[in-house]
Short mmCIF file of C-alpha atoms and ligand atoms in Angstrom, two decimals:
data_model
loop_
_atom_site.label_atom_id
_atom_site.label_comp_id
_atom_site.label_asym_id
_atom_site.label_seq_id
_atom_site.Cartn_x
_atom_site.Cartn_y
_atom_site.Cartn_z
CA MET A 912 109.07 130.17 118.96
CA PRO A 913 111.30 127.22 118.16
CA ARG A 914 110.34 124.70 115.52
CA SER A 915 110.23 121.37 117.33
CA LEU A 916 109.15 117.77 116.84
CA VAL A 917 105.79 117.72 118.56
CA LEU A 918 103.72 114.68 119.46
CA GLU A 919 100.26 116.22 119.07
CA ARG A 920 98.46 113.13 120.30
CA LYS A 921 98.80 109.36 119.94
CA GLY A 922 99.87 108.58 116.36
CA GLU A 923 100.27 112.20 115.23
CA LEU A 924 103.58 114.04 114.94
CA SER A 925 104.30 117.46 113.52
CA LEU A 926 107.25 119.76 113.00
CA ARG A 927 106.01 123.11 114.18
CA ASP A 928 106.59 126.15 116.33
CA ILE A 929 105.64 125.66 119.95
CA PRO A 930 106.15 127.96 122.93
CA LEU A 931 108.78 126.58 125.33
CA ASP A 932 110.16 127.92 128.60
CA MET A 933 113.58 129.36 127.74
CA ASP A 934 114.22 131.38 130.91
CA MET A 935 117.77 131.09 132.22
CA GLY A 936 118.49 130.88 135.95
CA PRO A 937 121.93 131.59 137.44
CA THR A 938 122.77 127.87 137.62
CA ASP A 939 121.50 127.01 134.12
CA VAL A 940 123.14 126.72 130.75
CA ARG A 941 121.63 127.29 127.32
CA ILE A 942 122.53 124.56 124.85
CA ARG A 943 122.23 124.40 121.09
CA VAL A 944 121.05 120.84 120.54
CA HIS A 945 123.17 118.88 118.05
CA THR A 946 122.14 115.21 118.10
CA VAL A 947 119.14 113.44 119.65
CA GLY A 948 118.71 109.66 119.85
CA ILE A 949 115.30 108.11 119.32
CA CYS A 950 114.38 105.98 122.33
CA GLY A 951 111.86 103.17 122.62
CA SER A 952 109.92 105.34 125.04
CA ASP A 953 109.62 108.19 122.48
CA VAL A 954 108.31 105.69 119.96
CA HIS A 955 105.92 104.17 122.50
CA TYR A 956 104.39 107.57 123.28
CA TYR A 957 103.96 108.06 119.54
CA THR A 958 102.34 104.67 118.93
CA HIS A 959 100.41 104.20 122.20
CA GLY A 960 100.02 107.72 123.65
CA LYS A 961 101.07 106.58 127.11
CA ILE A 962 103.49 104.56 129.20
CA GLY A 963 101.98 103.23 132.41
CA PRO A 964 100.61 106.21 134.35
CA PHE A 965 102.19 108.77 131.98
CA VAL A 966 99.61 109.83 129.42
CA VAL A 967 100.04 112.33 126.56
CA ASN A 968 97.11 114.67 127.16
CA GLU A 969 98.50 117.73 125.40
CA PRO A 970 101.10 118.34 122.66
CA MET A 971 104.60 117.39 123.84
CA VAL A 972 108.06 117.79 122.29
CA LEU A 973 109.74 114.36 122.09
CA GLY A 974 113.36 113.34 122.69
CA HIS A 975 115.56 112.92 125.76
CA GLU A 976 118.91 111.52 124.52
CA ALA A 977 120.84 114.62 123.55
CA SER A 978 124.21 116.21 122.98
CA GLY A 979 124.94 119.79 122.00
CA VAL A 980 127.02 122.94 122.47
CA VAL A 981 126.82 125.41 125.35
CA ILE A 982 125.90 128.84 124.01
CA GLU A 983 125.19 130.71 127.27
CA VAL A 984 126.04 130.11 130.92
CA GLY A 985 124.31 131.35 134.05
CA ALA A 986 126.18 133.71 136.38
CA GLN A 987 126.94 131.00 138.97
CA VAL A 988 128.05 128.28 136.57
CA ARG A 989 131.71 127.38 137.02
CA HIS A 990 132.41 124.08 135.28
CA LEU A 991 131.09 124.96 131.81
CA LYS A 992 131.71 127.73 129.33
CA GLU A 993 130.40 128.87 125.98
CA GLY A 994 131.46 126.51 123.21
CA ASP A 995 131.75 123.42 125.40
CA ARG A 996 130.45 120.23 123.78
CA VAL A 997 128.15 118.51 126.23
CA CYS A 998 125.53 115.86 126.86
CA MET A 999 122.65 116.21 129.29
CA GLU A 1000 120.89 114.11 131.89
CA PRO A 1001 117.21 114.40 130.99
CA GLY A 1002 115.94 113.92 134.54
CA ILE A 1003 116.01 116.90 136.89
CA PRO A 1004 115.29 116.18 140.54
CA ASP A 1005 114.44 118.61 143.30
CA PRO A 1006 117.91 119.03 144.86
CA ALA A 1007 116.37 119.57 148.29
CA SER A 1008 114.32 116.37 148.16
CA ARG A 1009 114.95 113.47 150.49
CA ALA A 1010 115.82 111.24 147.53
CA ALA A 1011 118.32 113.74 146.14
CA LYS A 1012 119.94 114.10 149.57
CA LEU A 1013 120.34 110.32 149.67
CA GLY A 1014 121.98 110.32 146.24
CA ILE A 1015 119.10 108.39 144.67
CA TYR A 1016 117.73 111.33 142.72
CA ASN A 1017 116.47 109.01 139.96
CA VAL A 1018 113.67 107.92 142.28
CA ASP A 1019 112.83 111.42 143.52
CA PRO A 1020 109.03 111.59 143.22
CA ALA A 1021 109.42 115.22 142.13
CA VAL A 1022 111.83 114.47 139.25
CA THR A 1023 110.94 116.00 135.90
CA PHE A 1024 112.16 114.10 132.84
CA TRP A 1025 112.35 115.24 129.22
CA ALA A 1026 109.57 113.86 127.04
CA THR A 1027 107.70 112.27 129.93
CA PRO A 1028 104.26 113.92 129.94
CA PRO A 1029 103.69 116.74 130.55
CA VAL A 1030 107.40 117.74 130.31
CA HIS A 1031 108.72 118.74 126.88
CA GLY A 1032 111.73 116.94 125.43
CA CYS A 1033 114.77 118.11 123.48
CA LEU A 1034 113.92 117.64 119.79
CA THR A 1035 114.06 121.39 119.51
CA PRO A 1036 116.89 123.76 118.52
CA GLN A 1037 117.79 124.97 122.03
CA VAL A 1038 117.25 123.86 125.60
CA VAL A 1039 117.86 125.52 128.95
CA HIS A 1040 119.18 122.98 131.44
CA PRO A 1041 120.70 122.90 134.94
CA ALA A 1042 124.49 123.00 134.59
CA ALA A 1043 124.72 120.36 137.33
CA TYR A 1044 123.10 117.86 134.96
CA THR A 1045 125.13 118.91 131.93
CA TYR A 1046 128.42 117.08 131.23
CA LYS A 1047 131.38 118.13 129.11
CA LEU A 1048 132.37 115.65 126.41
CA PRO A 1049 136.03 114.79 125.82
CA ASP A 1050 137.36 116.06 122.46
CA ASN A 1051 137.51 112.53 121.07
CA VAL A 1052 133.85 111.77 121.83
CA SER A 1053 131.54 112.75 118.98
CA PHE A 1054 128.11 114.35 119.33
CA ALA A 1055 126.62 111.06 118.14
CA GLU A 1056 128.40 109.20 120.93
CA GLY A 1057 127.44 111.94 123.36
CA ALA A 1058 123.79 111.30 122.59
CA MET A 1059 124.41 107.60 123.39
CA VAL A 1060 125.43 108.38 126.97
CA GLU A 1061 121.80 108.47 128.12
CA PRO A 1062 120.84 104.94 127.06
CA PHE A 1063 124.28 103.65 128.08
CA ALA A 1064 123.71 105.16 131.53
CA ILE A 1065 120.91 102.65 132.08
CA GLY A 1066 123.31 99.80 131.37
CA MET A 1067 125.78 101.46 133.75
CA GLN A 1068 123.15 101.68 136.46
CA ALA A 1069 122.36 97.98 135.96
CA ALA A 1070 126.04 97.01 136.17
CA LEU A 1071 126.51 99.08 139.33
CA ARG A 1072 123.38 97.69 140.97
CA ALA A 1073 124.62 94.17 140.18
CA ARG A 1074 127.83 94.74 142.19
CA ILE A 1075 129.81 92.76 139.63
CA GLN A 1076 133.02 91.11 140.81
CA PRO A 1077 136.01 90.69 138.48
CA GLY A 1078 135.60 87.51 136.46
CA ASP A 1079 131.86 87.15 136.92
CA VAL A 1080 129.91 85.41 134.18
CA GLY A 1081 127.08 87.69 133.16
CA MET A 1082 123.96 86.98 131.19
CA VAL A 1083 121.60 89.42 129.50
CA LEU A 1084 118.08 88.49 128.44
CA GLY A 1085 116.93 90.61 125.50
CA ALA A 1086 119.14 92.10 122.76
CA GLY A 1087 117.30 95.40 122.39
CA PRO A 1088 119.29 98.63 122.72
CA ILE A 1089 119.15 98.52 126.52
CA GLY A 1090 120.16 94.85 126.61
CA MET A 1091 123.14 95.69 124.42
CA MET A 1092 124.10 98.67 126.59
CA THR A 1093 123.81 96.52 129.70
CA ALA A 1094 126.00 93.79 128.23
CA LEU A 1095 128.72 96.32 127.37
CA ALA A 1096 128.50 97.96 130.80
CA ALA A 1097 128.71 94.54 132.48
CA LEU A 1098 131.87 93.74 130.54
CA ALA A 1099 133.36 97.11 131.41
CA GLY A 1100 132.35 96.46 135.02
CA GLY A 1101 134.47 93.34 135.23
CA CYS A 1102 132.53 90.42 133.77
CA ALA A 1103 134.82 87.87 132.13
CA LYS A 1104 132.15 87.31 129.53
CA VAL A 1105 128.52 88.09 128.96
CA LEU A 1106 126.06 85.79 127.25
CA VAL A 1107 123.24 87.63 125.48
CA ALA A 1108 120.02 85.74 124.75
CA ASP A 1109 117.33 86.74 122.27
CA LEU A 1110 115.38 85.20 119.43
CA ALA A 1111 116.24 87.83 116.81
CA GLN A 1112 119.41 86.55 115.18
CA ARG A 1113 120.27 89.83 113.48
CA LYS A 1114 120.29 91.64 116.81
CA LEU A 1115 122.47 88.91 118.28
CA ASP A 1116 124.89 89.26 115.36
CA ILE A 1117 125.34 92.96 116.12
CA ILE A 1118 126.09 92.58 119.82
CA GLY A 1119 127.93 89.28 119.26
CA ALA A 1120 130.55 91.13 117.22
CA TYR A 1121 131.97 92.61 120.44
CA PRO A 1122 134.84 90.68 122.09
CA GLY A 1123 133.69 89.10 125.33
CA ILE A 1124 130.07 88.72 124.22
CA GLU A 1125 128.61 85.32 123.39
CA THR A 1126 125.13 84.96 121.98
CA ILE A 1127 122.31 82.49 122.52
CA ASN A 1128 119.42 82.23 120.10
CA ILE A 1129 116.62 80.95 122.28
CA ARG A 1130 114.87 79.60 119.18
CA ASP A 1131 117.69 77.04 119.01
CA ILE A 1132 118.35 76.34 122.67
CA PRO A 1133 116.55 77.32 125.90
CA ALA A 1134 118.45 79.98 127.85
CA ALA A 1135 118.68 77.68 130.88
CA ASP A 1136 120.35 74.93 128.85
CA ALA A 1137 122.76 77.37 127.26
CA ILE A 1138 123.91 78.88 130.57
CA ALA A 1139 124.18 75.43 132.14
CA GLU A 1140 126.40 74.36 129.27
CA ALA A 1141 128.56 77.46 129.58
CA THR A 1142 129.02 77.15 133.36
CA GLU A 1143 129.10 73.39 134.00
CA GLY A 1144 125.60 73.55 135.39
CA TRP A 1145 126.40 76.26 137.95
CA GLY A 1146 124.60 79.27 136.43
CA ALA A 1147 125.50 82.88 135.73
CA ASP A 1148 126.80 85.07 138.56
CA VAL A 1149 124.59 87.91 137.39
CA VAL A 1150 121.57 87.81 135.10
CA PHE A 1151 120.19 91.06 133.70
CA GLU A 1152 116.56 90.79 132.62
CA CYS A 1153 116.26 93.34 129.81
CA SER A 1154 113.41 91.88 127.76
CA GLY A 1155 110.44 92.67 129.97
CA ALA A 1156 108.96 89.37 128.75
CA ALA A 1157 106.91 87.42 131.29
CA PRO A 1158 108.47 83.98 130.60
CA ALA A 1159 111.96 85.46 130.98
CA VAL A 1160 111.08 86.92 134.39
CA LEU A 1161 109.50 83.64 135.51
CA GLY A 1162 112.51 81.62 134.40
CA LEU A 1163 115.16 83.79 136.10
CA PRO A 1164 115.94 81.41 139.02
CA GLN A 1165 117.01 78.69 136.57
CA LEU A 1166 119.70 80.92 135.10
CA VAL A 1167 121.41 82.38 138.17
CA ARG A 1168 123.97 80.47 140.24
CA PRO A 1169 123.23 79.82 143.92
CA GLY A 1170 123.80 83.06 145.82
CA GLY A 1171 123.94 85.05 142.58
CA THR A 1172 122.09 88.14 141.45
CA ALA A 1173 119.21 88.94 139.15
CA VAL A 1174 118.78 92.53 137.96
CA LEU A 1175 115.40 93.64 136.63
CA VAL A 1176 115.99 96.21 133.89
CA GLY A 1177 113.20 95.52 131.39
CA MET A 1178 109.75 96.87 132.15
CA PRO A 1179 106.86 94.46 131.52
CA VAL A 1180 103.78 96.35 130.35
CA ASP A 1181 101.57 94.46 132.82
CA PRO A 1182 102.36 92.78 136.16
CA VAL A 1183 104.03 89.39 135.59
CA PRO A 1184 104.36 86.33 137.88
CA MET A 1185 107.64 85.57 139.65
CA ASP A 1186 108.97 82.24 140.99
CA ILE A 1187 109.56 83.36 144.58
CA VAL A 1188 110.51 79.92 145.89
CA GLY A 1189 112.89 79.48 142.97
CA LEU A 1190 114.60 82.72 144.01
CA GLN A 1191 114.61 81.71 147.67
CA ALA A 1192 115.95 78.20 147.08
CA LYS A 1193 119.16 79.73 145.69
CA GLU A 1194 119.06 82.74 148.01
CA LEU A 1195 119.29 85.05 145.03
CA ARG A 1196 119.68 88.80 145.38
CA LEU A 1197 117.19 90.78 143.35
CA GLU A 1198 117.96 94.30 142.17
CA THR A 1199 115.82 96.73 140.22
CA VAL A 1200 116.80 99.59 137.94
CA PHE A 1201 114.95 102.82 137.24
CA ARG A 1202 116.84 105.21 134.97
CA TYR A 1203 120.17 106.08 136.70
CA ALA A 1204 121.88 108.35 139.17
CA ASN A 1205 125.50 109.51 139.35
CA VAL A 1206 126.68 107.45 136.39
CA TYR A 1207 127.16 110.01 133.59
CA ASP A 1208 130.75 110.82 134.57
CA ARG A 1209 131.62 107.11 134.61
CA ALA A 1210 129.86 106.47 131.31
CA ILE A 1211 131.67 109.36 129.61
CA ALA A 1212 135.00 108.19 131.06
CA LEU A 1213 134.54 104.70 129.60
CA ILE A 1214 133.59 106.06 126.19
CA GLY A 1215 136.37 108.66 126.23
CA THR A 1216 139.10 106.14 127.02
CA GLY A 1217 137.85 103.77 124.34
CA LYS A 1218 137.02 101.01 126.83
CA VAL A 1219 133.46 101.11 125.55
CA ASP A 1220 132.75 101.73 121.87
CA LEU A 1221 129.13 102.56 121.20
CA LYS A 1222 129.64 103.64 117.58
CA PRO A 1223 128.67 100.24 116.10
CA LEU A 1224 125.25 100.61 117.75
CA ILE A 1225 124.43 103.86 115.95
CA SER A 1226 122.58 102.48 112.95
CA LEU A 1227 121.33 105.57 111.21
CA SER A 1228 121.36 109.35 111.49
CA MET A 1229 118.65 111.46 109.87
CA PRO A 1230 118.27 115.25 109.57
CA PHE A 1231 115.73 117.03 111.77
CA GLU A 1232 113.64 117.87 108.68
CA ASP A 1233 113.04 114.12 108.25
CA SER A 1234 112.34 113.37 111.87
CA ILE A 1235 108.72 112.31 111.31
CA ALA A 1236 109.93 109.76 108.76
CA ALA A 1237 112.60 108.72 111.28
CA PHE A 1238 109.93 108.04 113.89
CA GLU A 1239 107.82 106.09 111.42
CA ARG A 1240 110.83 103.94 110.65
CA ALA A 1241 111.63 103.52 114.33
CA ALA A 1242 108.05 102.40 114.91
CA GLU A 1243 108.59 99.62 112.34
CA GLY A 1244 111.12 98.17 114.78
CA ARG A 1245 113.56 96.82 112.19
CA GLU A 1246 115.90 94.29 113.77
CA THR A 1247 119.04 95.94 112.42
CA ASP A 1248 118.10 99.44 113.62
CA VAL A 1249 119.70 99.52 117.06
CA LYS A 1250 119.86 103.27 117.66
CA MET A 1251 118.57 105.89 115.26
CA GLN A 1252 119.55 109.50 115.77
CA ILE A 1253 118.32 112.88 114.58
CA GLU A 1254 120.73 115.68 113.76
CA MET A 1255 119.53 119.21 114.38
CA PRO A 1256 120.33 121.93 111.81
CA SER A 1257 123.36 123.99 112.85
ZN1 LIG B 1112 115.99 106.66 126.35
#
């Protein structure tokens, strides 16, 4: 039985042996896990025991942002071999489902997703995973960067949903990890510049260090005034709402240019009001994002060519033995901890 990081129940973690399904099918690969990023959702399950309808009712292994090395391949696997360095998509749809056939497998009702109850995650020495959702990393992409592909994929999904045009002015509300990933994906997707708004200056300093990113501290100036100033009163072509904060959602129509686009990425804990007439009066297009589909190859290509550098967002790496301490620190929510990662023993 593998020793894993187990969320026993709300507020209680342990490092212990737990039985996991390790059966290999002909289209699966077995992967020795190398690096796992700690996600806000992992921390939320730890601190709250649930996210929306997903409730931790029995012990669950945490973690879903992983990279590793292939150590065994199923008989029908062609694109991977033993020794390949890889990262994995944590969501596995039913390939025969209607959603999967439409290419929108992220919204397949039958999808199973690592560390979403009751499915175990990947903070464990080995995982068995469908080869189709396992991606080879270029030689110049580290395991740490490989484990960043999963959160970056959400930014990629947001940028794709936005249908950015070259030279667009983008705006991101919320400088959390996903806001940062979205800003970088929007730049890579063709935005001339992206303004990132938050009230935590130290977070803004981190993302503001990237060329093409400008920051707005909404303690100093309202987001609507800042975007008006930056665009001669016209508004941003695309606004990505990544904060999940009710006032940000309500204020969206003031930020977007007439005929522009608002993308809802952040997830408010409770239903929040929207200014429908405000959206209508500018005929804004509204897009929503749930995880991602068909973006891993693109994300890896951008990282591999150096067009997107996620290394500055990896704040801290801790050994698996210290993973409970790592989660306690992550739960503190320090402003300068963008992404913390856990390294598995080799
Ligand atoms: Zn995540």
